[in-house]
Protein backbone atom coordinates (compact mmCIF):
# COMPACT_ATOMS: atom_id res chain seq x y z
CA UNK A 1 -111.13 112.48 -52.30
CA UNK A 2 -110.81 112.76 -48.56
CA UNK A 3 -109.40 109.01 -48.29
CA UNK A 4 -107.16 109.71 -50.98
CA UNK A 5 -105.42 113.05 -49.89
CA UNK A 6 -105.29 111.01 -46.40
CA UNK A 7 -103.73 107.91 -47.45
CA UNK A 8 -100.37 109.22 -48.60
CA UNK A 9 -100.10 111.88 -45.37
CA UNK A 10 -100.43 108.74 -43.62
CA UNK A 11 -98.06 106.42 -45.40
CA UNK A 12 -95.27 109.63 -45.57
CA UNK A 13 -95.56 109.98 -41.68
CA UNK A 14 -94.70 106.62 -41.09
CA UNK A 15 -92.24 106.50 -43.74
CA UNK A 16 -89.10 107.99 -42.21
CA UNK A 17 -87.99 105.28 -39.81
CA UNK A 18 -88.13 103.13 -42.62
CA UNK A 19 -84.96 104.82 -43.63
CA UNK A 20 -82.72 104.54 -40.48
CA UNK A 21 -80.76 101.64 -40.08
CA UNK A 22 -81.23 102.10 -36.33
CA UNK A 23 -84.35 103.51 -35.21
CA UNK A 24 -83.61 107.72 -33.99
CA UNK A 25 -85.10 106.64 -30.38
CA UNK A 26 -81.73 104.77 -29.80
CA UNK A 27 -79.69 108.06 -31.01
CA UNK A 28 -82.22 109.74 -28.25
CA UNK A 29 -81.57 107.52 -25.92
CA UNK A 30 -77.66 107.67 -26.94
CA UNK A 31 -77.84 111.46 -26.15
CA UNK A 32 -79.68 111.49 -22.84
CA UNK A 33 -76.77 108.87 -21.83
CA UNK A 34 -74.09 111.65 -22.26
CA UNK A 35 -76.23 114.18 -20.98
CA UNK A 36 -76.64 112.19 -17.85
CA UNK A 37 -72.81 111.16 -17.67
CA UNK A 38 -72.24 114.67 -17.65
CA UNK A 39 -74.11 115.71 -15.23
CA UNK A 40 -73.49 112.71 -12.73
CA UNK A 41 -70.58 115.22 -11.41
CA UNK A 42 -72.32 116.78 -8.99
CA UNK A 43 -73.38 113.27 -7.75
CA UNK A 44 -69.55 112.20 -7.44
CA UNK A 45 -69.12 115.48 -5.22
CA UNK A 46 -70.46 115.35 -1.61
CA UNK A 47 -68.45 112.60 -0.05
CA UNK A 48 -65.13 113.92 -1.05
CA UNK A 49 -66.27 117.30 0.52
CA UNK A 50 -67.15 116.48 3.70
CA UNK A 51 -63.27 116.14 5.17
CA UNK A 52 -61.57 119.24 3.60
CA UNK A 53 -64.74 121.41 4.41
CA UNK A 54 -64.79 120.19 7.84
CA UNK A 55 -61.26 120.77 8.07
CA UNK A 56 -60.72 124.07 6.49
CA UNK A 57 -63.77 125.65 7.74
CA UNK A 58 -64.34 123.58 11.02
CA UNK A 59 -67.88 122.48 10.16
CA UNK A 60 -69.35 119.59 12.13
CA UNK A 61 -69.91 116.63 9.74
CA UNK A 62 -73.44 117.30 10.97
CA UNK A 63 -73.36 120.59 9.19
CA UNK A 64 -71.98 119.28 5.76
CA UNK A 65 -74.53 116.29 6.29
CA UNK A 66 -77.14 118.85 6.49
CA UNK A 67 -76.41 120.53 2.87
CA UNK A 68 -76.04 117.19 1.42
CA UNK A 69 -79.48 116.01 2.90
CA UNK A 70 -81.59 119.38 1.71
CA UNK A 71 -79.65 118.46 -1.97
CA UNK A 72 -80.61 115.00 -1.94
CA UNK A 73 -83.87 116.09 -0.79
CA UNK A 74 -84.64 118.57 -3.51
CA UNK A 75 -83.05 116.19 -6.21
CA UNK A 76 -86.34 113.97 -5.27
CA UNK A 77 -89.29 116.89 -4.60
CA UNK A 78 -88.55 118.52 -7.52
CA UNK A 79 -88.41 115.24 -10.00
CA UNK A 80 -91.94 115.02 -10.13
CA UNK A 81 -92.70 118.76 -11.29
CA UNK A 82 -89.92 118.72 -13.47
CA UNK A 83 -91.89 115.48 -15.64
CA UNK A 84 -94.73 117.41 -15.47
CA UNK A 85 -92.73 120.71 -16.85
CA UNK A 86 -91.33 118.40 -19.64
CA UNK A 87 -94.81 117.83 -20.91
CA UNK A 88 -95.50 121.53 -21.13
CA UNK A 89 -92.55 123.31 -22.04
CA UNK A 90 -90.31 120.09 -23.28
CA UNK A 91 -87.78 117.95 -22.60
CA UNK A 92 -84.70 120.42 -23.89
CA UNK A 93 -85.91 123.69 -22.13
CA UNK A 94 -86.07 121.97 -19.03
CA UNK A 95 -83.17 120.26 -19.00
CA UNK A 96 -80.97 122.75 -20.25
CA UNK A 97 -82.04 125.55 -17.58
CA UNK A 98 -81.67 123.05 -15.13
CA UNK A 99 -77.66 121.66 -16.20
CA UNK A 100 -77.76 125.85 -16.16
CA UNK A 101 -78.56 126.12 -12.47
CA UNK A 102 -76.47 123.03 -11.64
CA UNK A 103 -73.13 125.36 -13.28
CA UNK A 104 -74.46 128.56 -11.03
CA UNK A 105 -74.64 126.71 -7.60
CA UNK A 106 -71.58 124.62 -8.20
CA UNK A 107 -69.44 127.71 -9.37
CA UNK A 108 -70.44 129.89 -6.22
CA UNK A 109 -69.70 127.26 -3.54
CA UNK A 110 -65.84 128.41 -4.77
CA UNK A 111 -66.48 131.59 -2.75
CA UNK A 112 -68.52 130.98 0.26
CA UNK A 113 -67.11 131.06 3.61
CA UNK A 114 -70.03 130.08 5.96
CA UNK A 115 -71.74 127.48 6.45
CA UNK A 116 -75.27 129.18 5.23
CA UNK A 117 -73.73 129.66 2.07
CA UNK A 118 -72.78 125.64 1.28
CA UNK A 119 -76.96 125.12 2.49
CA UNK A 120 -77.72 127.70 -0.23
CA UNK A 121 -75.44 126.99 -3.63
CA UNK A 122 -74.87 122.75 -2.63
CA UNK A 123 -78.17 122.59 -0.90
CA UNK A 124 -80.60 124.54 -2.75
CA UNK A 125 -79.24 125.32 -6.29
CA UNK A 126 -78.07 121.87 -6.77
CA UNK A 127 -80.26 120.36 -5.61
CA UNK A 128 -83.46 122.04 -7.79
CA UNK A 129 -81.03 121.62 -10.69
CA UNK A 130 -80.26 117.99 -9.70
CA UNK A 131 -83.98 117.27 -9.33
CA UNK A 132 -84.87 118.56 -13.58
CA UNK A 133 -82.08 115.85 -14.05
CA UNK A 134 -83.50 113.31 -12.06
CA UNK A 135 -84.25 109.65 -13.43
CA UNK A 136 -88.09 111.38 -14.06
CA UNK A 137 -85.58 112.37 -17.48
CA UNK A 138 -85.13 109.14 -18.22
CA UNK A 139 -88.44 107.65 -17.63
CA UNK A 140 -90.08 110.62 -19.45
CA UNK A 141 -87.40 109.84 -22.68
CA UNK A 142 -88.03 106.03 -22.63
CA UNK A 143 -92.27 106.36 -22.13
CA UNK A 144 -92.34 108.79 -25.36
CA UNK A 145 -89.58 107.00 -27.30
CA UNK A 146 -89.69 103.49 -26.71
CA UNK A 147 -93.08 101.00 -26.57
CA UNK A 148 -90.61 98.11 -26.37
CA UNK A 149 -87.38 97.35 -24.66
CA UNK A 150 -88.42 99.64 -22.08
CA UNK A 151 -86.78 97.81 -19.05
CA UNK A 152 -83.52 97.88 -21.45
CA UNK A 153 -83.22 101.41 -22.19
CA UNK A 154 -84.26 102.17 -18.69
CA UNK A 155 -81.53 100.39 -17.24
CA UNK A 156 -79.02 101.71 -19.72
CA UNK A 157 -80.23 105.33 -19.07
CA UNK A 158 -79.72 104.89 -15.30
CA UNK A 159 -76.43 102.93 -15.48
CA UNK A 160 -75.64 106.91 -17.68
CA UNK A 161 -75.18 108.01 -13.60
CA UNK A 162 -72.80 105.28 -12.70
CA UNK A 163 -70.29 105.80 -15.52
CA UNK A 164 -70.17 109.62 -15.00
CA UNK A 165 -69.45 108.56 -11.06
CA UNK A 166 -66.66 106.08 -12.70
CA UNK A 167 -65.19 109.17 -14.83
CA UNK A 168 -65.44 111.78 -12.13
CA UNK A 169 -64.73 110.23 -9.01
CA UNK A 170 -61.05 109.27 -9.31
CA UNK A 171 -60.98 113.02 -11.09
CA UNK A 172 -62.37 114.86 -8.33
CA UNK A 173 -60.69 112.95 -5.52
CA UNK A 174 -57.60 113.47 -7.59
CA UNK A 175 -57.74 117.55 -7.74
CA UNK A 176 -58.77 117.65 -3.87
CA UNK A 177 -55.54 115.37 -2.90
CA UNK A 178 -53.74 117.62 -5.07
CA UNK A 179 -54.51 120.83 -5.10
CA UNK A 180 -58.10 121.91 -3.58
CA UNK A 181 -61.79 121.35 -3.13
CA UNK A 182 -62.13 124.36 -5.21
CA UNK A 183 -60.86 123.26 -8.75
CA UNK A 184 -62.98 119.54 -8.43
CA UNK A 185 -66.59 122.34 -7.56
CA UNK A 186 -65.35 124.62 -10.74
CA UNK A 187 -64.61 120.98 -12.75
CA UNK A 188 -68.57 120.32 -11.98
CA UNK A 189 -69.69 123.51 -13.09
CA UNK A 190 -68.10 123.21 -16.26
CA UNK A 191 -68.66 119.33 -17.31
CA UNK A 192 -72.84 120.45 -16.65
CA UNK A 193 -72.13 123.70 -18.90
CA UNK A 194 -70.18 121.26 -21.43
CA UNK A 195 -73.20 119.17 -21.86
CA UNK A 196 -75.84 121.98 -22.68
CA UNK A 197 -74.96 122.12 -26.32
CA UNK A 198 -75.45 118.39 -27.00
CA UNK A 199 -79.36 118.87 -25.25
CA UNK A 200 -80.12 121.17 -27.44
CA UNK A 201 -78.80 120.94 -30.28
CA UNK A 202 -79.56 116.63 -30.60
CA UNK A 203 -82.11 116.03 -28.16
CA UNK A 204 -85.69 116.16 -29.17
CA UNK A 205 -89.21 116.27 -27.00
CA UNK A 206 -91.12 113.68 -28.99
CA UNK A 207 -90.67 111.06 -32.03
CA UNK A 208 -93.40 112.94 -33.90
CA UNK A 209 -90.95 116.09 -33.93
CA UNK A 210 -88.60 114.51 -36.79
CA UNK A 211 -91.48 112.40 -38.26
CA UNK A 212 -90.72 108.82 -36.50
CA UNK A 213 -92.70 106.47 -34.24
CA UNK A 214 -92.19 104.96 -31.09
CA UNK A 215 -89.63 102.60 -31.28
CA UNK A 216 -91.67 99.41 -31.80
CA UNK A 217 -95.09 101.03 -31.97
CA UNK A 218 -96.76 99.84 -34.83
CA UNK A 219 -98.67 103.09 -36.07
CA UNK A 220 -97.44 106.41 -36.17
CA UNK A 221 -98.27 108.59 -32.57
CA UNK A 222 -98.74 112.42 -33.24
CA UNK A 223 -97.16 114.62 -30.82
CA UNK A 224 -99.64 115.40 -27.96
CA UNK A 225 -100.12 118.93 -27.01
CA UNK A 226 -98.52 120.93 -24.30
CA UNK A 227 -100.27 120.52 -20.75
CA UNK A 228 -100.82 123.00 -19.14
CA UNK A 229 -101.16 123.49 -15.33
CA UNK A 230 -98.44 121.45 -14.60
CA UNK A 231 -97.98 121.83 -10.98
CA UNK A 232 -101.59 121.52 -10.41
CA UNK A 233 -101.47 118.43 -12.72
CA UNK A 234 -98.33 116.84 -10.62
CA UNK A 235 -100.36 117.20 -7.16
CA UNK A 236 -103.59 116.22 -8.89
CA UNK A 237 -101.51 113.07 -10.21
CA UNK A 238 -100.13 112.26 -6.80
CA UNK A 239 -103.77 112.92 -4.66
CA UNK A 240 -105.07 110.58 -7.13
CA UNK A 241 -101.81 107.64 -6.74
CA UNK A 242 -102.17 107.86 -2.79
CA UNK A 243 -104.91 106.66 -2.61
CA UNK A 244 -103.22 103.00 -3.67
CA UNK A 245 -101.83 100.91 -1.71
CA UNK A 246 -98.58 99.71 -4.64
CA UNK A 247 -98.11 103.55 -4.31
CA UNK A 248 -96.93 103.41 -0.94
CA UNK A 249 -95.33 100.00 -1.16
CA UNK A 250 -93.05 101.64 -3.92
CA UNK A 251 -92.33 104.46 -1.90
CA UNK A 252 -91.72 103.37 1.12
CA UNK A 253 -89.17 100.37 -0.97
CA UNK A 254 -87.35 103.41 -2.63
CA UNK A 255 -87.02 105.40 -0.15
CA UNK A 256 -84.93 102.75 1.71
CA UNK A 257 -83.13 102.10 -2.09
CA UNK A 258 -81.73 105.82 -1.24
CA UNK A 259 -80.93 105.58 2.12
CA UNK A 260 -78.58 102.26 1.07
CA UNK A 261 -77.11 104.04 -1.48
CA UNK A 262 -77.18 107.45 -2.53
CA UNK A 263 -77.31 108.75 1.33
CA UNK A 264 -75.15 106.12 2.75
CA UNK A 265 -72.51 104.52 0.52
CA UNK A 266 -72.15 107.46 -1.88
CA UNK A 267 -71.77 110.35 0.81
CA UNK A 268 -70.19 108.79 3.70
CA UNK A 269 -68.26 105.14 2.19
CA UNK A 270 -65.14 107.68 1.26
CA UNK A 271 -65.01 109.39 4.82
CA UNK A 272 -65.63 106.10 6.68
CA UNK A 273 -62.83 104.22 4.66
CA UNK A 274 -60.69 106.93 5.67
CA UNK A 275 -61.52 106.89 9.60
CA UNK A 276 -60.13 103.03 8.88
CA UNK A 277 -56.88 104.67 7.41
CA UNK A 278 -57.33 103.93 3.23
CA UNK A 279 -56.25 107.09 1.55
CA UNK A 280 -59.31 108.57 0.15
CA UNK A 281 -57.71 108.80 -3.29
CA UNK A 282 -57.74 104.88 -3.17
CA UNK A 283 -61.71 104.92 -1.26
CA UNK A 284 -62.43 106.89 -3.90
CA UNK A 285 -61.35 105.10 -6.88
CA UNK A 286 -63.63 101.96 -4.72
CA UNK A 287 -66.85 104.18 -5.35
CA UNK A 288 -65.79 104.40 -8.72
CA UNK A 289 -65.90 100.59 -9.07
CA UNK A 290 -68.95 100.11 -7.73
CA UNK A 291 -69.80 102.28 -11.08
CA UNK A 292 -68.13 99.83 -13.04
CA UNK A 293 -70.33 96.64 -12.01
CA UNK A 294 -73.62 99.34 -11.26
CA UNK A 295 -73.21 99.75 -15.17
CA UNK A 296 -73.60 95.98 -15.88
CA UNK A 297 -76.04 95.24 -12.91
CA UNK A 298 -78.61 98.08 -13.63
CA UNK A 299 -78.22 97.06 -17.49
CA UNK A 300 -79.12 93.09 -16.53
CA UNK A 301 -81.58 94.61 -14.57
CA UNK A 302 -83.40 95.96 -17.12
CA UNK A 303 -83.33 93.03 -19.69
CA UNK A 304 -84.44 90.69 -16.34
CA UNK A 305 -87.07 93.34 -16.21
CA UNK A 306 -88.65 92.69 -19.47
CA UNK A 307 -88.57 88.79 -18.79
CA UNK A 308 -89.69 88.51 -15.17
CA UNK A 309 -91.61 89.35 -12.67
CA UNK A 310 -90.69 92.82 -11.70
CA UNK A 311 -91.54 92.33 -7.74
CA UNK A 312 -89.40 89.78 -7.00
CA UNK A 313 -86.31 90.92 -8.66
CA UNK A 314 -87.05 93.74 -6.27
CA UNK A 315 -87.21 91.52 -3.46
CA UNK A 316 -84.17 89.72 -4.57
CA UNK A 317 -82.32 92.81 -4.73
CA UNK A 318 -83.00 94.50 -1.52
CA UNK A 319 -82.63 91.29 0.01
CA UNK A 320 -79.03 90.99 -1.59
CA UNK A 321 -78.17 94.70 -0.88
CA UNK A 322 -78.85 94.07 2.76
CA UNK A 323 -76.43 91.46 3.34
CA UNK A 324 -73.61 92.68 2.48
CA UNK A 325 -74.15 96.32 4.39
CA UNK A 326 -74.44 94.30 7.06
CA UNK A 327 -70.69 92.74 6.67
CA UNK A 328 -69.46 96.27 5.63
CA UNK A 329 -67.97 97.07 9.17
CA UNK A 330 -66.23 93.87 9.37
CA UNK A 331 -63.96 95.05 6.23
CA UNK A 332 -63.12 98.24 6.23
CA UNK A 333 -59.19 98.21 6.79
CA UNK A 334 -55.96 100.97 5.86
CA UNK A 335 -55.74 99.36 2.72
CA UNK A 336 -57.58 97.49 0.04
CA UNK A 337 -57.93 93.22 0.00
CA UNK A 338 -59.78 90.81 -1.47
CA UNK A 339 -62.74 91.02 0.75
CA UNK A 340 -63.60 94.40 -0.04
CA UNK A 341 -62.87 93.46 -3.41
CA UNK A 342 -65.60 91.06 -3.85
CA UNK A 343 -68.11 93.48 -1.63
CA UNK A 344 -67.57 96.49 -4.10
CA UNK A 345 -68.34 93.72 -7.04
CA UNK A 346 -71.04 92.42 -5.39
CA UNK A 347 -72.91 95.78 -3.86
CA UNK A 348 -72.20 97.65 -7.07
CA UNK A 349 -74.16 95.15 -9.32
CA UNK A 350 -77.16 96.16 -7.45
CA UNK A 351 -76.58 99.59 -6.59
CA UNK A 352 -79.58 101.19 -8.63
CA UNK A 353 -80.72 97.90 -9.90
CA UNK A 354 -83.92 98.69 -8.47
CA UNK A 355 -84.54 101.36 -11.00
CA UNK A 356 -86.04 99.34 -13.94
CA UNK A 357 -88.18 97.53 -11.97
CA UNK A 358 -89.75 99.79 -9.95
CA UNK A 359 -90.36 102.35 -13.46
CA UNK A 360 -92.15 98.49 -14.66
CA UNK A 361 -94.22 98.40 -11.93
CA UNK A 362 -95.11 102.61 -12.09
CA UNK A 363 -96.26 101.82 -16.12
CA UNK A 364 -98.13 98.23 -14.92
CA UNK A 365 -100.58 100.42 -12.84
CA UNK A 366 -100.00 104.29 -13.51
CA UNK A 367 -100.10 104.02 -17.33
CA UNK A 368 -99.72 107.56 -18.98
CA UNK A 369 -99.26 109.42 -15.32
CA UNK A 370 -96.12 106.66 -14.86
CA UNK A 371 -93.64 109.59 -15.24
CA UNK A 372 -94.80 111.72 -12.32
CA UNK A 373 -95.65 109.24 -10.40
CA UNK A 374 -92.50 107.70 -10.64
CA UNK A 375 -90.99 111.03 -9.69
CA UNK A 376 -92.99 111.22 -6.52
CA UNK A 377 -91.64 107.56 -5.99
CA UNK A 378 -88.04 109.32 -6.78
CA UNK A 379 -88.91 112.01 -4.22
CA UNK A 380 -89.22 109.59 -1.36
CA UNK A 381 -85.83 107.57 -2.81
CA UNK A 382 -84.39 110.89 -2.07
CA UNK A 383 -86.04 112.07 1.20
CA UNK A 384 -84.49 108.51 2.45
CA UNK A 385 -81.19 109.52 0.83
CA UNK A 386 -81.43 112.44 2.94
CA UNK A 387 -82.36 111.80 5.62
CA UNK A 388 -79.22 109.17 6.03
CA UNK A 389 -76.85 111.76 4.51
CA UNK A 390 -77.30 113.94 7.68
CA UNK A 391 -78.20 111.39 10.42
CA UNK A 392 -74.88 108.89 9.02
CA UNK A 393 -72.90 112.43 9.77
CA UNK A 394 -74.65 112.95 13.43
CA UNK A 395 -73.82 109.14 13.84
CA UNK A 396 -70.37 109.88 13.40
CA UNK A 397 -70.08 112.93 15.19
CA UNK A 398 -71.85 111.10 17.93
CA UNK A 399 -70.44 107.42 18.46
CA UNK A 400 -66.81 108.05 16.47
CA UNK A 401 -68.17 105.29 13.70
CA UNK A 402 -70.10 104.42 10.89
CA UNK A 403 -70.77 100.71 12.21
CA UNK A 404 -74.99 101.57 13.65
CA UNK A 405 -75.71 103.02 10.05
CA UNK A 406 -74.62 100.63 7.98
CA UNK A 407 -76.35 98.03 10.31
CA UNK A 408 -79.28 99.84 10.09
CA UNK A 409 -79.37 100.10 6.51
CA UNK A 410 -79.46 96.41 6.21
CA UNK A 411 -82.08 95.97 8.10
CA UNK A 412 -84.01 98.10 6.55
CA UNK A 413 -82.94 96.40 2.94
CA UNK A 414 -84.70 93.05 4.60
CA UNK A 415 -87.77 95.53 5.23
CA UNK A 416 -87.80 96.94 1.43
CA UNK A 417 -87.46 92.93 0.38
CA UNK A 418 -90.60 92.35 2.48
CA UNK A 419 -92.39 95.11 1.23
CA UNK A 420 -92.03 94.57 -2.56
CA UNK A 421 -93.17 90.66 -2.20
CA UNK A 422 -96.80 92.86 -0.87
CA UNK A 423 -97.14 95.10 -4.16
CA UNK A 424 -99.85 93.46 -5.84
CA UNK A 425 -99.91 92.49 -9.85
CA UNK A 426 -102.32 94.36 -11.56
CA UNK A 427 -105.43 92.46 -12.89
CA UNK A 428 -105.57 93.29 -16.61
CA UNK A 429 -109.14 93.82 -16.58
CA UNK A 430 -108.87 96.62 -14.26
CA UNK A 431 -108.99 99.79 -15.46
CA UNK A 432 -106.67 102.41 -13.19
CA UNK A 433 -107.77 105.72 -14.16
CA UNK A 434 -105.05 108.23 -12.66
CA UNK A 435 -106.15 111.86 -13.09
């Protein structure tokens, strides 16, 4: 009697993706793409601030560095409690309240008028909203969703930032050439608002919730239940990943993966173009094609993911990255030509290419704990990012050019390329047990 009340409970829960053409983890994955896209405003922000702040309010670029750097900064440290509050409260909670707090710090920043106040709504708010929307969303969609084509979905899901930089950018820059700073801060507030229906109303925590499976699991997975301590579990989880050396070696890679990008390019390429005479409308619209090709790199990136070996793509990339930073100076000119051209091509392809193999190499040796781990990982991406959003604006300040960041930054790149030919693979006989 048991087996036979059992048997058809079974075969019914595994039923229902029988019925979908396409499997519901791509419609998941479909939604946290938009959701993403939407949010990626904020991201598109910061470098078009910096010049009209510093000119209407008279804040060093220092200053506006500063609030950028404790955003980027938060965007990271809060990634890896925000996975762990997706496993105890959900995915949608979370990331609603946090597109939420995104809308609240964006929206104030239209009234401040000292510099304590930009710190507070662009710094803090943002940047704790930011953080919940951190790629620790996409890893935590793609681990519960997805036991194959992981490197696939993970590069579409982070190649979700790039296009919303490609639709805002040219936007934002737009309205502040225009009009104001102040309608392109409201525009953010609204497009994170605009995208809190779709998470809750389409997005759901687990496969088990509308009676699926993984997609390409071959047995149904139940839902697990909510964990609870999930700060303690996040510093347990990161105690217990220190004390390895790949964790460090991933850390220390993406860490300079921020300061090359999100710290460098994305906050000061616009203002540095301009100190070379390019209008920032046309700088701008540059950033956003570095989008374009960051879409089709980080989306290669993931399918090269699932076919090689994830180390020395990383390698490759850094490696590639650092190059051409280091001919940056040498092309920055009043307007755009062919040179610059080909660099945007070529540095956007592997702008956040780095993503899907660094989330292959948190599963190869984190396993279930991948997701906060990888969010500590994140953190240090962003402390890098930081820490090159304020010290590129003290460079400036300083020396009147750009040129000793961006050769710094590639030699760091040739450091990160060094680094991820160390990480170890993981012998499949060992068993990593990550509290």
């Amino acid at each position: 009697m048991t087996q036979t009340s059992e048997a058809p409970a079974a075969i019914q829960a595994q039923k229902p993706p029988a019925r979908f053409r396409i499997h519901r983890a791509w419609f998941v994955a479909a939604v946290t793409f938009v959701t993403i896209i939407g949010a990626a405003a904020f991201r598109s922000l910061p470098g078009l601030l910096i010049d009209p702040l510093h000119q209407e309010f008279g804040w060093s670029r220092g200053t506006i560095g500063a609030a950028v750097s404790i955003n980027l900064a938060l965007y990271g440290l809060t990634a890896p409690f925000a996975a762990a509050l997706m496993d105890r409260f959900g995915i949608r909670r979370v990331v609603a309240v946090a597109l939420t707090v995104i809308a609240l710090g964006s929206g104030l920043t239209v009234w401040m008028t000292a510099a304590w106040q930009l710190l507070l709504c662009w710094g803090l708010l943002v940047g704790l909203g930011s953080g919940s929307m951190a790629l620790a969303f996409a890893a935590t969609v793609t681990n519960r969703w997805f036991t194959e084509r992981r490197g696939l979905v993970s590069g579409i899901l982070t190649a979700a930032s790039a296009s919303g930089q490609l639709i805002f950018l040219p936007l934002l820059s737009w309205m502040i050439t225009r009009y104001d700073w102040r309608p392109a801060a409201v525009t953010v507030a609204l497009a994170a608002l605009a995208v809190v229906p779709f998470v809750w109303l389409l997005l759901r925590d687990h496969p088990a919730d509308v009676g699926a499976s993984p997609y390409g699991a071959k047995e149904f997975v139940p839902k697990p239940p909510p964990v609870q301590g999930a700060a303690r579990r996040t510093v347990k989880v990161l105690i217990s990943a220190m004390r390895t050396g790949p964790f460090w070696l991933l850390a220390g890679t993406f860490a300079i993966c921020g300061a090359s990008t999100n710290g460098l390019v994305q906050t000061h390429f616009v203002p540095a173009a301009h100190d070379h005479g390019m209008p920032v409308t046309a700088a701008a619209s540059l950033l956003a094609v570095i989008g374009v090709f960051d879409v089709v790199g980080t989306i290669a990136s993931g399918w090269f993911t699932d076919r090689f070996s994830p180390r020395r793509l990383l390698a490759v990339y850094y490696a590639l990255r650092g190059i051409s930073l280091l001919f940056l100076p040498m092309l920055l000119a009043p307007s755009v030509h062919p040179p610059m051209i080909f660099f945007i091509v070529f540095y956007g392809l592997d702008w956040v290419a780095t993503v899907p193999p660094t989330l292959a190499l948190c599963r190869e040796h984190y396993g279930d704990d991948s997701a906060i781990v990888f969010g500590w990982v994140l953190a240090s991406h962003q402390v890098g990012a930081a820490l090159i959003a304020f010290l590129g604006g003290v460079a400036r300040d300083t020396f009147g050019s750009y040129d000793v960041v961006w050769y710094a930054s590639g030699a760091l790149c040739a450091a990160a390329a060094l680094m991820a030919l160390v990480i170890r693979r993981r012998p499949t006989s060992q068993a990593l047990a990550v509290a």
